[in-house]
Short mmCIF file of C-alpha atoms in Angstrom, two decimals:
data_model
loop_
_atom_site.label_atom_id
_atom_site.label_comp_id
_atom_site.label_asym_id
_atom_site.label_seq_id
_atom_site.Cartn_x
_atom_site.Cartn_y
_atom_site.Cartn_z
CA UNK A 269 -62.13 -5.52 -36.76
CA UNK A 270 -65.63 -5.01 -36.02
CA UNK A 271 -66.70 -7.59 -39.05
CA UNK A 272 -70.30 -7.03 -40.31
CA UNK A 273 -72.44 -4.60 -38.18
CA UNK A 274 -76.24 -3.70 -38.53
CA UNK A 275 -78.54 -1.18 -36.56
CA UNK A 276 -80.91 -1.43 -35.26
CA UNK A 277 -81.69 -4.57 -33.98
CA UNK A 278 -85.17 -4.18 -33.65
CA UNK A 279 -87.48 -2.22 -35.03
CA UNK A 280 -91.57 -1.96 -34.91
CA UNK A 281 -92.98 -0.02 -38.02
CA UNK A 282 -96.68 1.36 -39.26
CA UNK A 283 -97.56 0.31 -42.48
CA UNK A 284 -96.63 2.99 -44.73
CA UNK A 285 -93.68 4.53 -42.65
CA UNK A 286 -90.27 4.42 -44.58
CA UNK A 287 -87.12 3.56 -42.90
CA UNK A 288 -83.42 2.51 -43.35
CA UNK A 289 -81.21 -0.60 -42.00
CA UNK A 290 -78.02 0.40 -41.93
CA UNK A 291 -75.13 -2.29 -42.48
CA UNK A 292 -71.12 -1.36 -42.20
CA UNK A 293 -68.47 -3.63 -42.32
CA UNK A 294 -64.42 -2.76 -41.92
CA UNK A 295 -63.02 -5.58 -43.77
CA UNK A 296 -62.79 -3.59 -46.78
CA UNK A 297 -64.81 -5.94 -48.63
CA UNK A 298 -66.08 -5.31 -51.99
CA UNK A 299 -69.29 -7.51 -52.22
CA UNK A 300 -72.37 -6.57 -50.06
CA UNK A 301 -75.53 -7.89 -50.25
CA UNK A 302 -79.05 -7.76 -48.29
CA UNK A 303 -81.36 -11.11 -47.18
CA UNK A 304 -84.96 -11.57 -45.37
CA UNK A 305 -85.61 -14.81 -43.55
CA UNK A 306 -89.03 -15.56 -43.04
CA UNK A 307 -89.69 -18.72 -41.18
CA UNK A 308 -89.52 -22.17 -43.53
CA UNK A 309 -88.16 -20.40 -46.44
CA UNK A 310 -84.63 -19.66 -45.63
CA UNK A 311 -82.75 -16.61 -46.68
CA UNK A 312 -83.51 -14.80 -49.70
CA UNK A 313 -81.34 -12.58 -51.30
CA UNK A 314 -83.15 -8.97 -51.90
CA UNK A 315 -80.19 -6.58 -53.22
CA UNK A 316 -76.37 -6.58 -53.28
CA UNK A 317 -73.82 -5.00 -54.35
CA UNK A 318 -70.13 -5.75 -55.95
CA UNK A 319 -68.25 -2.19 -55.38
CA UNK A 320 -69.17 1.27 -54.76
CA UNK A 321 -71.83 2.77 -57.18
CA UNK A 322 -73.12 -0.36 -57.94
CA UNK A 323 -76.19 -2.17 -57.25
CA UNK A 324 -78.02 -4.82 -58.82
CA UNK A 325 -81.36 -6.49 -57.78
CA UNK A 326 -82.07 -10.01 -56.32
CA UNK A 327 -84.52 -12.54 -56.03
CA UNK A 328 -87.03 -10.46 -54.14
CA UNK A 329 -86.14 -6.80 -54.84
CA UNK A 330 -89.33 -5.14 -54.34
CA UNK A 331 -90.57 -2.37 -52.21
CA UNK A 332 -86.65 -2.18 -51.42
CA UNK A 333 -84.05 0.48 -52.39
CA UNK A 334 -79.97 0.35 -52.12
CA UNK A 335 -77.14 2.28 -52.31
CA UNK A 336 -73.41 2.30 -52.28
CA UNK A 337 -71.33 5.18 -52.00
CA UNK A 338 -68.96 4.12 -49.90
CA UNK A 339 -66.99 0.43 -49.81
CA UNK A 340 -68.04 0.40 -46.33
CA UNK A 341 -71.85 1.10 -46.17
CA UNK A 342 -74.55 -0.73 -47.56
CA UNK A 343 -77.90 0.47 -46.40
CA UNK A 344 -81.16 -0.87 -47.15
CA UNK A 345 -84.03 1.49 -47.37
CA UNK A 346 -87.98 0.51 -46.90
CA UNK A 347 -89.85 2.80 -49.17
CA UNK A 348 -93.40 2.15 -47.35
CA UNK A 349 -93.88 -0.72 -45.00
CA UNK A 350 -95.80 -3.55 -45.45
CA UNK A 351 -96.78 -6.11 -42.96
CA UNK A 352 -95.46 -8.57 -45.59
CA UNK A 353 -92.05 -6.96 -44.92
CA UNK A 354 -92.10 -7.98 -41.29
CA UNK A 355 -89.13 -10.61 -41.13
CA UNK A 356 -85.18 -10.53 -40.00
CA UNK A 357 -82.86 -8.91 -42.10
CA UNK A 358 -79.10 -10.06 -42.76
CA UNK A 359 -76.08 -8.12 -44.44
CA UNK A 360 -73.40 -10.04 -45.42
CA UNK A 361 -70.35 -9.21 -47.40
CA UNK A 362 -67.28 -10.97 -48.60
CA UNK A 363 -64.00 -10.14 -50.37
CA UNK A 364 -63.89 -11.15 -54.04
CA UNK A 365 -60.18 -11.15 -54.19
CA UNK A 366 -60.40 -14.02 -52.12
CA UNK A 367 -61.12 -17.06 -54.07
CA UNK A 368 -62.80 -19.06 -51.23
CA UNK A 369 -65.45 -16.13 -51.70
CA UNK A 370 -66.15 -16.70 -48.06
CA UNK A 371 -69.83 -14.49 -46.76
CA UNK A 372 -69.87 -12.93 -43.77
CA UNK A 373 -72.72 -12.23 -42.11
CA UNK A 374 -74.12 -9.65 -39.84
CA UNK A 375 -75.69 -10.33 -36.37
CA UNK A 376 -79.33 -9.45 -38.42
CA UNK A 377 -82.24 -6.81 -37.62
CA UNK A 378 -85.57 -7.72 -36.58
CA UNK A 379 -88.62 -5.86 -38.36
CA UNK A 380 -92.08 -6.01 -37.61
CA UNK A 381 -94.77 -3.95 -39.45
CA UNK A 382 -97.77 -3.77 -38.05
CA UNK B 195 -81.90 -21.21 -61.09
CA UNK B 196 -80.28 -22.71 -58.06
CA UNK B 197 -82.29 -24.40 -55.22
CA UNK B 198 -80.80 -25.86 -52.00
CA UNK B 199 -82.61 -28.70 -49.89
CA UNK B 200 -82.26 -29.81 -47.00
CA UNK B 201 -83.21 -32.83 -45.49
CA UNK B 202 -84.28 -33.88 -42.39
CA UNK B 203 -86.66 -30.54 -41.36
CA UNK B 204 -86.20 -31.67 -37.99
CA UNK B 205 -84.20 -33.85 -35.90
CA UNK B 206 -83.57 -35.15 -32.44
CA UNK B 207 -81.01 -37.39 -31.39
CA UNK B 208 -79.91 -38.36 -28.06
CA UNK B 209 -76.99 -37.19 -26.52
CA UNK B 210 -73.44 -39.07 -27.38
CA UNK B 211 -75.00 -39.67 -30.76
CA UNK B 212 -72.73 -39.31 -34.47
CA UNK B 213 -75.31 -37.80 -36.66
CA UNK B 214 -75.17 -36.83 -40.70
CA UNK B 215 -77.24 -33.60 -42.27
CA UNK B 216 -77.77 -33.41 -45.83
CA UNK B 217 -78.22 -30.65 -48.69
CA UNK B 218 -78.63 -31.13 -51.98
CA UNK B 219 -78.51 -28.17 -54.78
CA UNK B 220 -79.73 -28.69 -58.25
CA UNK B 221 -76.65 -26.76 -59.99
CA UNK B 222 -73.38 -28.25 -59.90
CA UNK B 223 -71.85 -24.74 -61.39
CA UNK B 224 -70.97 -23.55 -57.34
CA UNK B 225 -68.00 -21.66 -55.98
CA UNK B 226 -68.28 -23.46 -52.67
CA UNK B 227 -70.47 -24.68 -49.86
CA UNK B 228 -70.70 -23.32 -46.59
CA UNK B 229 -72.87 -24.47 -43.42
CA UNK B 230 -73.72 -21.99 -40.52
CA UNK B 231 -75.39 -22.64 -37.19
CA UNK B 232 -78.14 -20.37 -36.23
CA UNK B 233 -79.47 -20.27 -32.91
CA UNK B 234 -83.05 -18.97 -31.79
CA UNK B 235 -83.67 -15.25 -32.47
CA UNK B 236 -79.49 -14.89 -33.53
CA UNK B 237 -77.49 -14.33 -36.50
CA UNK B 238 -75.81 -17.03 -38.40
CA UNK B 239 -72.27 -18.22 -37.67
CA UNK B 240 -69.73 -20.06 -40.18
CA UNK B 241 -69.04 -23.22 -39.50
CA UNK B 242 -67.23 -25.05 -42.42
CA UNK B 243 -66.76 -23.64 -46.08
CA UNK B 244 -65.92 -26.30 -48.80
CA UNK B 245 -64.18 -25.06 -51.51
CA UNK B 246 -65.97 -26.62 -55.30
CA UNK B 247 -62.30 -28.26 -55.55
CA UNK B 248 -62.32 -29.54 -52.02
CA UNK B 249 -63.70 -32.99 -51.11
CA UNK B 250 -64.33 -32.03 -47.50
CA UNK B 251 -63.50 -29.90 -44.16
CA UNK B 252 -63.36 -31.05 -40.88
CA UNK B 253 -63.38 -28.33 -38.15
CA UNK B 254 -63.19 -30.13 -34.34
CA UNK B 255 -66.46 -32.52 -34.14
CA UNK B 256 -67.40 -31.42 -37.36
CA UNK B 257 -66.91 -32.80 -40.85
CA UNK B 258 -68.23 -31.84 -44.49
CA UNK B 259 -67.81 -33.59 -47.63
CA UNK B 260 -69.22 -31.95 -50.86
CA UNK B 261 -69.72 -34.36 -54.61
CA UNK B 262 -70.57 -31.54 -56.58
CA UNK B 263 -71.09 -33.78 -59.58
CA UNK B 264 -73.99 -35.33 -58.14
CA UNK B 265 -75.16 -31.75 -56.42
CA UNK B 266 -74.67 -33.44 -52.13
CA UNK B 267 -72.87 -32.43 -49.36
CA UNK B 268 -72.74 -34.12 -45.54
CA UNK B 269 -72.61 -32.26 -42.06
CA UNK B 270 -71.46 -34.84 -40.09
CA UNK B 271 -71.39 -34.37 -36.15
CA UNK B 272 -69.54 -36.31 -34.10
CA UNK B 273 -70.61 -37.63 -30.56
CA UNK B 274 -73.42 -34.54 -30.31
CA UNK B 275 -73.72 -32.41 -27.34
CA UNK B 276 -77.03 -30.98 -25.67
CA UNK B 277 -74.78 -27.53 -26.80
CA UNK B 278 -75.03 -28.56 -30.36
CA UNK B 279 -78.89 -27.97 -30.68
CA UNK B 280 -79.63 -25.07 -33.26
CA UNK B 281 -80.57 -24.76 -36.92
CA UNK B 282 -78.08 -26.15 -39.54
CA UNK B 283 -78.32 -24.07 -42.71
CA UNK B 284 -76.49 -25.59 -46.07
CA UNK B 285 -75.73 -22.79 -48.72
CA UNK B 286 -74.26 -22.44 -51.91
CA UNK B 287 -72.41 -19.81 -54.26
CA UNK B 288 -73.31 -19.54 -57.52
CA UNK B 289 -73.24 -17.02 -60.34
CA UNK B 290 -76.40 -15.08 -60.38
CA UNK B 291 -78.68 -15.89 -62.97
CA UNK B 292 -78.91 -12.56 -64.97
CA UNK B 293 -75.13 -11.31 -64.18
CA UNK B 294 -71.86 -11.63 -63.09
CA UNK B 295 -72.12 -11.41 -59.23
CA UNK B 296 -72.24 -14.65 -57.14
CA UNK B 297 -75.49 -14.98 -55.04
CA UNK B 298 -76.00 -17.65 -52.00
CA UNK B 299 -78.50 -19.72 -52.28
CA UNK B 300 -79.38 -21.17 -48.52
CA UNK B 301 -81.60 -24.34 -47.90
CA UNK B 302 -84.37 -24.07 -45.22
CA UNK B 303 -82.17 -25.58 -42.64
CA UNK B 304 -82.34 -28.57 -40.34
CA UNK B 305 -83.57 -28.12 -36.46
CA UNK B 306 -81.41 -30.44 -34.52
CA UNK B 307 -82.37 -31.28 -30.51
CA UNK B 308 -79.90 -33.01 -29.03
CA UNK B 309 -81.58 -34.62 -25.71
CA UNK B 310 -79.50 -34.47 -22.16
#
């Protein structure tokens, strides 16, 4: 298994551009979910997801979109980058028939918006 | 809503030294406790997950105790090594506030140094 995966590693945007960070993971998990971590804060959840065709938001949702057609993909779109948005991005999923609920985590994407 | 602290920010031992991290979360409601490892610029890697039944894990060097009634858990590392300097990040699973889904709620993380 190739666990959690997310391209591109790094990425330099213009305010204003749009892109998408693409997360995939083979476990055949059913939760997904989306963080930022911006330095002395942490991670911060920002979407997830607990099956295909569904989406819900987290605690900081916006100038995000999501999707889930597929179990396996999870992608995380920027609608029109902000400098604000510059910070490393983590996809994690985990298997909810599993009661230790255990997250795994992806090896994160670096954005920076300038 | 939950929050997750950790405590110290920072810390720097020398090396040979047993050392304890601590996290506290304000909701006891959790489905467990897990601490990663994060090195500069990488992603985050597992190290112990304690179950809300479980008193503690112990993986190697490492050991974890959780009291969920008083909202504490413990990373303790035995006899550190130079190779254990990184960021120690505490996080907890709880039910989102509005719905159904579990969220993790992550501390800022501790930045040990352990000196040669």
């Amino acid at each position: 298994n190739a666990g959690v995966t997310q391209t591109p590693k790094f990425q330099v945007l213009k305010t204003g551009q749009s892109m998408t960070l693409q997360c995939a993971q083979d476990m055949n998990h059913e939760y997904m979910s989306w963080y930022r971590q911006d330095p002395g804060m942490g991670l911060r959840l920002i979407h997830y997801s607990v099956g295909a065709g569904i989406t819900d938001q987290g605690e900081v949702p916006n100038g995000y979109n999501v999707s889930r057609s597929t179990t396996e993909d999870f992608p995380l779109r920027l609608l029109s980058a902000a400098p604000s948005q510059t910070s490393v991005y983590f996809c994690a999923s985990s298997y909810e028939g599993q009661r230790t609920y255990e997250q795994y985590f992806g090896p994160g994407t670096r954005l920076t918006v300038t | 809503k939950q929050e997750v602290t950790q405590i110290p920010a920072a810390l720097s031992v020398p090396e040979g030294e047993n050392l304890v991290l601590n996290c506290s979360f304000t909701d006891s409601a959790i489905y467990n406790l897990q601490w990663f490892r994060q090195d500069p610029g990488k992603g985050l890697t597992s190290l112990l997950l304690i179950q809300s039944s479980q008193r503690e894990q112990t993986s190697g060097r490492l050991n974890a105790s959780l009291d969920k009634s008083s909202g504490r858990s413990t990373l303790y590392i035995a006899a550190s090594q130079p190779g254990d300097s990184a960021t120690y990040l505490c996080a907890v699973l709880s039910l989102v506030t509005s719905g159904s889904a579990r969220q993790l709620t992550f501390g800022s993380g501790t930045q040990l140094t352990v000196l040669p």
